[in-house]
Amino acid sequence: MTIAPIRRTAHTKAPPAKAFEIFTGQIGRWWPKGNGVGAQPLVEVVIQPGVGGRWFERDAEGHETQWGCVLEWDPPGRLVLGWQLNREKRFDPHLITEVELTFRAAPDGGTDVSLEHRNLERFGQDAVQWLSSIGGGWTQKLGEYADYADDLPDQEE
């Protein structure tokens, strides 16, 4: 069984290097707080830079809940994250789907950001049904990211 990847796009007025830095280095500021996958509400999301870096949420008490890892780190143009949350939204070290982000210069000086979440068949037999919630989530998250990036006062690289 093959399932079509989830694809979403966004645009920000930040140039590519800044857009990449905002996505990765400031994810804790733009990712919505509150509901996460840990036992307590999340207060921060972190992507550790570089291949092998962790992708996780942190709650107010400092407890960390792993989401996945960095598979490819190629600033300012490309980032591939390993999504390792199963259908129950629990970390599964044996599950890995890929979330690829590309950051391309736009004619207006900003950046077109594309997201592709693939290898979705790895979620198993109920994957198609479960994926409808992920697709809407990515639309929201990229919107939050673009809004945050566009509201920053300095868009210079």
XYZ file of N, CA, C and O in Angstrom:
628
model
N 0.844 -1.178 0.000
C 0.000 0.000 0.000
C 0.889 1.242 0.000
O 1.801 1.353 0.804
N 0.618 2.136 -0.900
C 1.308 3.415 -0.942
C 0.295 4.522 -0.716
O -0.780 4.500 -1.286
N 0.641 5.462 0.101
C -0.235 6.592 0.392
C 0.451 7.859 -0.096
O 1.645 8.064 0.166
N -0.298 8.687 -0.787
C 0.256 9.933 -1.307
C 0.751 10.804 -0.156
O 0.091 10.887 0.883
N 1.891 11.451 -0.333
C 2.397 12.330 0.726
C 1.456 13.513 0.964
O 0.709 13.926 0.085
N 1.545 14.048 2.171
C 0.865 15.305 2.485
C 1.788 16.413 2.005
O 2.979 16.424 2.345
N 1.247 17.332 1.240
C 2.053 18.466 0.756
C 1.346 19.762 1.127
O 0.138 19.913 0.897
N 2.116 20.665 1.689
C 1.606 21.987 2.048
C 2.651 23.024 1.673
O 3.842 22.726 1.606
N 2.205 24.248 1.465
C 3.126 25.337 1.147
C 2.758 26.564 1.968
O 1.630 26.714 2.432
N 3.739 27.419 2.102
C 3.540 28.708 2.765
C 4.523 29.692 2.144
O 5.477 29.290 1.463
N 4.283 30.940 2.383
C 5.178 31.987 1.904
C 5.449 32.931 3.063
O 4.551 33.253 3.837
N 6.700 33.338 3.170
C 7.061 34.354 4.144
C 7.907 35.416 3.466
O 8.599 35.132 2.482
N 7.848 36.628 3.989
C 8.652 37.694 3.405
C 10.111 37.610 3.850
O 10.957 38.350 3.351
N 10.436 36.720 4.759
C 11.824 36.515 5.192
C 12.616 35.868 4.060
O 12.119 34.952 3.400
N 13.853 36.313 3.850
C 14.695 35.651 2.839
C 15.029 34.219 3.280
O 14.897 33.890 4.470
N 15.474 33.353 2.358
C 15.627 31.926 2.682
C 16.463 31.613 3.917
O 16.045 30.781 4.729
N 17.614 32.217 4.082
C 18.439 31.878 5.250
C 17.722 32.241 6.547
O 17.760 31.488 7.522
N 17.057 33.389 6.542
C 16.310 33.804 7.730
C 15.102 32.893 7.937
O 14.785 32.514 9.081
N 14.426 32.544 6.837
C 13.257 31.663 6.940
C 13.651 30.310 7.526
O 12.944 29.763 8.378
N 14.784 29.774 7.101
C 15.273 28.493 7.638
C 15.575 28.635 9.131
O 15.192 27.786 9.942
N 16.255 29.710 9.491
C 16.619 29.932 10.887
C 15.385 30.101 11.763
O 15.327 29.570 12.880
N 14.400 30.803 11.255
C 13.162 30.983 12.023
C 12.462 29.635 12.216
O 12.004 29.311 13.302
N 12.411 28.846 11.136
C 11.722 27.556 11.240
C 12.397 26.655 12.260
O 11.741 26.069 13.115
N 13.707 26.566 12.184
C 14.426 25.613 13.033
C 14.803 26.191 14.398
O 14.551 25.571 15.422
N 15.397 27.375 14.396
C 15.920 27.942 15.632
C 14.897 28.637 16.507
O 15.130 28.852 17.690
N 13.772 29.018 15.901
C 12.749 29.725 16.671
C 11.437 28.945 16.730
O 10.382 29.512 17.033
N 11.491 27.659 16.446
C 10.263 26.860 16.453
C 9.564 26.927 17.800
O 8.331 26.878 17.880
N 10.324 27.098 18.867
C 9.732 27.209 20.189
C 8.899 28.460 20.379
O 8.083 28.544 21.288
N 9.104 29.444 19.522
C 8.331 30.685 19.622
C 7.076 30.659 18.764
O 6.087 31.283 19.111
N 7.129 30.003 17.599
C 5.967 30.060 16.705
C 5.065 28.835 16.772
O 3.899 28.909 16.406
N 5.569 27.692 17.238
C 4.725 26.491 17.320
C 3.714 26.710 18.434
O 4.089 27.114 19.527
N 2.435 26.489 18.192
C 1.421 26.755 19.222
C 1.680 25.987 20.516
O 2.034 24.816 20.491
N 1.513 26.681 21.629
C 1.666 26.069 22.953
C 0.380 25.320 23.305
O -0.659 25.542 22.714
N 0.488 24.482 24.302
C -0.711 23.797 24.784
C -0.674 22.315 24.475
O 0.239 21.625 24.897
N -1.636 21.852 23.716
C -1.748 20.429 23.447
C -0.516 19.907 22.719
O -0.116 20.435 21.703
N 0.038 18.891 23.289
C 1.162 18.209 22.678
C 0.926 16.722 22.810
O -0.210 16.270 22.907
N 2.007 15.983 22.866
C 1.872 14.541 23.009
C 2.398 14.059 24.361
O 2.257 12.893 24.698
N 3.009 14.950 25.126
C 3.518 14.592 26.442
C 2.409 14.566 27.480
O 1.249 14.878 27.188
N 2.774 14.222 28.702
C 1.798 14.127 29.787
C 1.260 15.495 30.202
O 0.141 15.605 30.692
N 2.067 16.532 30.033
C 1.667 17.900 30.386
C 1.634 18.760 29.114
O 2.285 18.428 28.128
N 0.919 19.890 29.144
C 0.904 20.768 27.970
C 2.318 21.224 27.604
O 3.137 21.494 28.473
N 2.564 21.315 26.323
C 3.890 21.735 25.883
C 4.034 23.245 25.989
O 3.082 23.991 25.818
N 5.247 23.646 26.329
C 5.558 25.070 26.377
C 6.594 25.441 25.322
O 6.822 26.614 25.064
N 7.217 24.408 24.751
C 8.265 24.681 23.768
C 8.478 23.452 22.891
O 8.393 22.329 23.351
N 8.778 23.713 21.609
C 9.195 22.668 20.679
C 10.628 22.999 20.279
O 10.968 24.168 20.077
N 11.460 21.978 20.178
C 12.876 22.173 19.879
C 13.296 21.261 18.736
O 12.940 20.080 18.705
N 14.059 21.826 17.799
C 14.772 21.056 16.779
C 16.254 21.330 17.020
O 16.707 22.464 16.850
N 16.982 20.305 17.420
C 18.426 20.474 17.619
C 19.103 20.475 16.253
O 18.850 19.577 15.442
N 19.967 21.479 15.997
C 20.574 21.584 14.665
C 21.511 20.424 14.345
O 22.171 19.886 15.221
N 21.538 20.067 13.059
C 22.458 19.056 12.560
C 21.838 17.671 12.477
O 20.869 17.359 13.172
N 22.415 16.861 11.593
C 21.944 15.488 11.420
C 22.079 14.744 12.738
O 23.122 14.817 13.397
N 21.023 14.058 13.119
C 20.995 13.329 14.382
C 20.435 14.142 15.539
O 20.213 13.603 16.623
N 20.202 15.456 15.300
C 19.594 16.283 16.343
C 18.204 15.778 16.700
O 17.530 15.156 15.888
N 17.804 16.049 17.915
C 16.481 15.595 18.375
C 15.416 16.634 18.038
O 15.690 17.829 17.998
N 14.184 16.173 17.859
C 13.006 17.010 17.644
C 12.041 16.601 18.750
O 11.636 15.432 18.833
N 11.749 17.537 19.660
C 10.970 17.158 20.830
C 10.181 18.342 21.380
O 10.415 19.487 20.995
N 9.258 18.033 22.278
C 8.531 19.073 23.005
C 8.985 19.037 24.454
O 9.454 18.016 24.946
N 8.836 20.193 25.111
C 9.204 20.319 26.522
C 8.013 20.911 27.258
O 7.382 21.849 26.772
N 7.709 20.370 28.450
C 6.616 20.933 29.231
C 7.166 21.932 30.255
O 8.376 22.163 30.327
N 6.282 22.539 31.036
C 6.664 23.592 31.976
C 7.628 23.099 33.048
O 8.368 23.885 33.631
N 7.625 21.804 33.330
C 8.523 21.250 34.342
C 9.845 20.765 33.744
O 10.673 20.194 34.438
N 10.013 20.972 32.453
C 11.257 20.591 31.788
C 11.292 19.172 31.244
O 12.309 18.743 30.702
N 10.190 18.440 31.387
C 10.149 17.084 30.834
C 10.099 17.151 29.313
O 9.346 17.959 28.753
N 10.868 16.312 28.679
C 10.933 16.298 27.219
C 10.274 15.038 26.674
O 10.452 13.955 27.219
N 9.516 15.214 25.590
C 8.890 14.102 24.901
C 9.369 14.119 23.467
O 9.141 15.082 22.735
N 10.038 13.062 23.088
C 10.635 12.963 21.761
C 9.571 12.844 20.680
O 8.602 12.102 20.819
N 9.767 13.593 19.572
C 8.912 13.485 18.393
C 9.633 12.775 17.261
O 9.013 12.132 16.437
N 10.950 12.987 17.180
C 11.703 12.422 16.068
C 13.117 12.945 16.068
O 13.664 13.277 17.122
N 13.692 13.044 14.866
C 15.090 13.447 14.755
C 15.340 14.163 13.431
O 14.510 14.133 12.536
N 16.503 14.771 13.344
C 16.909 15.446 12.115
C 17.631 14.418 11.239
O 18.642 13.854 11.652
N 17.091 14.207 10.048
C 17.694 13.250 9.114
C 18.649 13.938 8.147
O 19.651 13.353 7.747
N 18.290 15.139 7.720
C 19.147 15.906 6.809
C 19.059 17.371 7.224
O 17.979 17.873 7.526
N 20.189 18.024 7.211
C 20.281 19.422 7.638
C 21.113 20.130 6.592
O 22.335 19.948 6.542
N 20.492 20.907 5.726
C 21.179 21.550 4.620
C 20.699 22.996 4.491
O 20.006 23.354 3.538
N 21.060 23.848 5.492
C 20.606 25.240 5.433
C 21.261 25.997 4.274
O 22.388 25.690 3.913
N 20.605 26.939 3.670
C 19.279 27.432 4.017
C 18.160 26.821 3.182
O 17.037 27.293 3.247
N 18.466 25.748 2.436
C 17.477 25.270 1.478
C 16.647 24.073 1.857
O 15.533 23.911 1.356
N 17.158 23.221 2.773
C 16.452 21.948 2.946
C 16.666 21.392 4.346
O 17.749 21.479 4.913
N 15.597 20.771 4.834
C 15.591 20.114 6.137
C 14.710 18.880 6.031
O 13.612 18.958 5.487
N 15.196 17.743 6.507
C 14.372 16.533 6.561
C 14.340 16.061 8.005
O 15.386 15.800 8.609
N 13.131 15.976 8.526
C 12.910 15.527 9.898
C 12.300 14.135 9.890
O 11.462 13.832 9.038
N 12.706 13.318 10.816
C 12.085 12.008 10.989
C 10.959 12.130 11.999
O 11.193 12.489 13.146
N 9.739 11.890 11.546
C 8.559 11.907 12.425
C 8.416 10.507 12.986
O 8.227 9.547 12.238
N 8.481 10.365 14.324
C 8.461 9.049 14.940
C 7.346 8.918 15.972
O 7.483 8.199 16.950
N 6.267 9.636 15.720
C 5.085 9.502 16.569
C 4.113 8.567 15.861
O 3.786 8.773 14.692
N 3.625 7.570 16.597
C 2.692 6.630 15.982
C 1.262 7.178 16.039
O 1.047 8.320 16.443
N 0.310 6.368 15.646
C -1.089 6.820 15.599
C -1.630 7.182 16.975
O -2.574 7.933 17.099
N -1.037 6.657 18.012
C -1.443 7.002 19.376
C -0.668 8.216 19.875
O -0.755 8.573 21.049
N 0.099 8.826 18.992
C 0.918 10.001 19.292
C 1.940 9.710 20.395
O 2.184 10.518 21.279
N 2.522 8.528 20.310
C 3.600 8.136 21.211
C 4.855 7.898 20.385
O 4.782 7.378 19.273
N 6.000 8.255 20.956
C 7.263 8.050 20.269
C 7.498 6.562 20.054
O 7.362 5.765 20.981
N 7.828 6.213 18.824
C 8.118 4.834 18.457
C 9.444 4.830 17.706
O 9.505 5.265 16.564
N 10.519 4.366 18.348
C 11.832 4.404 17.687
C 11.900 3.544 16.431
O 12.823 3.709 15.625
N 10.944 2.632 16.255
C 10.950 1.760 15.087
C 10.147 2.334 13.926
O 10.204 1.807 12.815
N 9.386 3.384 14.165
C 8.596 4.043 13.127
C 9.337 5.296 12.684
O 9.805 6.069 13.521
N 9.413 5.493 11.399
C 9.986 6.743 10.929
C 9.335 7.110 9.600
O 9.374 6.356 8.647
N 8.648 8.238 9.615
C 8.166 8.846 8.388
C 8.965 10.134 8.228
O 9.595 10.605 9.172
N 8.967 10.682 7.025
C 9.832 11.830 6.767
C 9.016 13.091 6.501
O 8.028 13.061 5.766
N 9.475 14.183 7.092
C 8.906 15.506 6.848
C 10.019 16.345 6.212
O 10.986 16.694 6.888
N 9.885 16.593 4.925
C 10.892 17.374 4.209
C 10.394 18.802 4.032
O 9.269 19.026 3.590
N 11.259 19.750 4.360
C 10.950 21.161 4.163
C 11.967 21.737 3.201
O 13.169 21.499 3.335
N 11.496 22.489 2.224
C 12.392 23.184 1.312
C 12.081 24.670 1.393
O 10.920 25.077 1.553
N 13.133 25.458 1.294
C 13.048 26.911 1.416
C 13.641 27.488 0.135
O 14.851 27.409 -0.078
N 12.785 28.053 -0.726
C 13.245 28.569 -2.011
C 12.986 30.072 -2.097
O 11.901 30.543 -1.710
N 13.975 30.778 -2.640
C 13.823 32.219 -2.823
C 12.634 32.508 -3.728
O 12.469 31.880 -4.775
N 11.821 33.451 -3.320
C 10.651 33.870 -4.099
C 10.991 35.164 -4.844
O 11.886 35.910 -4.433
N 10.290 35.441 -5.933
C 10.578 36.653 -6.707
C 10.479 37.947 -5.891
O 11.161 38.919 -6.200
N 9.683 37.957 -4.843
C 9.527 39.176 -4.042
C 10.607 39.332 -2.975
O 10.546 40.250 -2.151
N 11.597 38.447 -2.977
C 12.661 38.507 -1.980
C 12.381 37.652 -0.756
O 13.246 37.470 0.091
N 11.183 37.151 -0.646
C 10.819 36.279 0.461
C 11.161 34.830 0.151
O 12.027 34.545 -0.689
N 10.466 33.941 0.808
C 10.751 32.506 0.667
C 9.457 31.724 0.512
O 8.493 31.955 1.243
N 9.470 30.818 -0.463
C 8.398 29.846 -0.588
C 8.839 28.600 0.168
O 9.902 28.035 -0.106
N 8.030 28.189 1.125
C 8.342 27.033 1.964
C 7.397 25.900 1.575
O 6.180 26.083 1.537
N 7.985 24.758 1.265
C 7.188 23.579 0.928
C 7.441 22.487 1.959
O 8.580 22.288 2.392
N 6.377 21.814 2.331
C 6.451 20.709 3.283
C 5.903 19.463 2.615
O 4.859 19.513 1.962
N 6.614 18.365 2.760
C 6.117 17.071 2.285
C 6.308 16.061 3.399
O 7.430 15.816 3.835
N 5.205 15.487 3.861
C 5.249 14.417 4.867
C 4.974 13.114 4.120
O 3.896 12.922 3.581
N 5.978 12.236 4.076
C 5.899 11.032 3.236
C 6.199 9.749 4.013
O 6.518 9.810 5.182
N 6.083 8.647 3.308
C 6.219 7.301 3.886
C 5.083 7.032 4.864
O 5.258 6.358 5.884
N 3.929 7.560 4.540
C 2.790 7.516 5.455
C 2.198 6.115 5.610
O 1.549 5.832 6.615
N 2.441 5.247 4.650
C 1.934 3.882 4.746
C 2.540 3.154 5.946
O 1.999 2.157 6.412
N 3.621 3.685 6.477
C 4.269 3.070 7.639
C 3.426 3.181 8.907
O 3.713 2.531 9.906
N 2.376 3.996 8.865
C 1.477 4.092 10.019
C 0.568 2.869 10.140
O -0.084 2.679 11.149
N 0.504 2.072 9.087
C -0.261 0.843 9.183
C -1.639 0.907 8.558
O -1.955 1.824 7.795
N -2.482 -0.066 8.898
C -3.751 -0.273 8.203
C -4.757 0.863 8.357
O -5.591 1.052 7.484
N -4.721 1.621 9.422
C -5.660 2.728 9.594
C -5.047 4.069 9.192
O -5.572 5.125 9.526
N -3.962 4.019 8.479
C -3.204 5.228 8.170
C -4.027 6.282 7.430
O -3.999 7.457 7.799
N -4.768 5.886 6.420
C -5.503 6.859 5.615
C -6.492 7.632 6.483
O -6.584 8.857 6.408
N -7.198 6.920 7.321
C -8.181 7.548 8.198
C -7.495 8.492 9.198
O -7.939 9.617 9.408
N -6.429 8.077 9.760
C -5.722 8.861 10.769
C -5.045 10.085 10.165
O -4.933 11.136 10.798
N -4.616 9.983 8.920
C -3.851 11.053 8.292
C -4.645 12.321 8.027
O -4.062 13.387 7.859
N -5.938 12.244 7.994
C -6.716 13.458 7.756
C -6.448 14.494 8.847
O -6.423 15.689 8.589
N -6.199 14.038 10.073
C -5.911 14.999 11.144
C -4.510 15.582 11.013
O -4.286 16.748 11.326
N -3.568 14.808 10.531
C -2.209 15.318 10.348
C -2.184 16.377 9.248
O -1.535 17.407 9.384
N -2.885 16.121 8.155
C -2.889 17.074 7.037
C -3.377 18.444 7.462
O -2.789 19.468 7.115
N -4.451 18.487 8.224
C -4.954 19.769 8.715
C -3.994 20.413 9.699
O -3.854 21.624 9.739
N -3.323 19.595 10.456
C -2.342 20.105 11.408
C -1.189 20.805 10.712
O -0.746 21.872 11.147
N -0.710 20.223 9.624
C 0.397 20.854 8.909
C -0.028 22.188 8.297
O 0.753 23.135 8.267
N -1.250 22.268 7.816
C -1.748 23.538 7.279
C -1.707 24.609 8.367
O -1.226 25.725 8.146
N -2.188 24.257 9.555
C -2.189 25.202 10.677
C -0.772 25.576 11.076
O -0.462 26.759 11.268
N 0.102 24.586 11.205
C 1.463 24.876 11.674
C 2.225 25.756 10.689
O 2.916 26.691 11.105
N 2.120 25.494 9.399
C 2.811 26.351 8.433
C 2.224 27.757 8.439
O 2.950 28.736 8.270
N 0.935 27.873 8.658
C 0.317 29.195 8.769
C 0.845 29.956 9.980
O 1.148 31.145 9.898
N 0.962 29.251 11.116
C 1.514 29.875 12.331
C 2.954 30.328 12.082
O 3.357 31.415 12.499
N 3.718 29.495 11.423
C 5.110 29.813 11.112
C 5.191 31.068 10.230
O 5.942 32.002 10.534
N 4.438 31.085 9.144
C 4.489 32.226 8.210
C 4.032 33.513 8.891
O 4.641 34.574 8.694
N 2.988 33.436 9.692
C 2.512 34.631 10.406
C 3.590 35.154 11.353
O 3.837 36.355 11.422
N 4.202 34.247 12.099
C 5.260 34.652 13.029
C 6.416 35.289 12.271
O 6.899 36.368 12.633
N 6.886 34.631 11.212
C 8.031 35.142 10.441
C 7.719 36.515 9.836
O 8.566 37.412 9.855
N 6.513 36.675 9.328
C 6.159 37.947 8.690
C 6.013 39.083 9.697
O 6.150 40.253 9.329
N 5.728 38.757 10.945
C 5.574 39.799 11.970
C 6.901 40.242 12.585
O 6.932 41.226 13.324
N 7.985 39.538 12.297
C 9.280 39.940 12.842
C 9.710 41.246 12.185
O 9.570 41.418 10.970
N 10.272 42.163 12.969
C 10.603 43.477 12.411
C 11.769 43.469 11.440
O 11.786 44.245 10.500
N 12.756 42.615 11.623
C 13.944 42.633 10.780
C 13.990 41.377 9.925
O 14.205 40.288 10.438
N 13.801 41.547 8.646
C 13.827 40.401 7.740
C 15.144 40.310 6.975
O 15.268 39.545 6.049
N 16.122 41.133 7.357
C 17.423 41.089 6.682
C 18.167 39.822 7.081
O 18.041 39.346 8.193
N 18.990 39.332 6.162
C 19.812 38.153 6.476
C 21.033 38.560 7.247
O 21.527 39.593 7.169
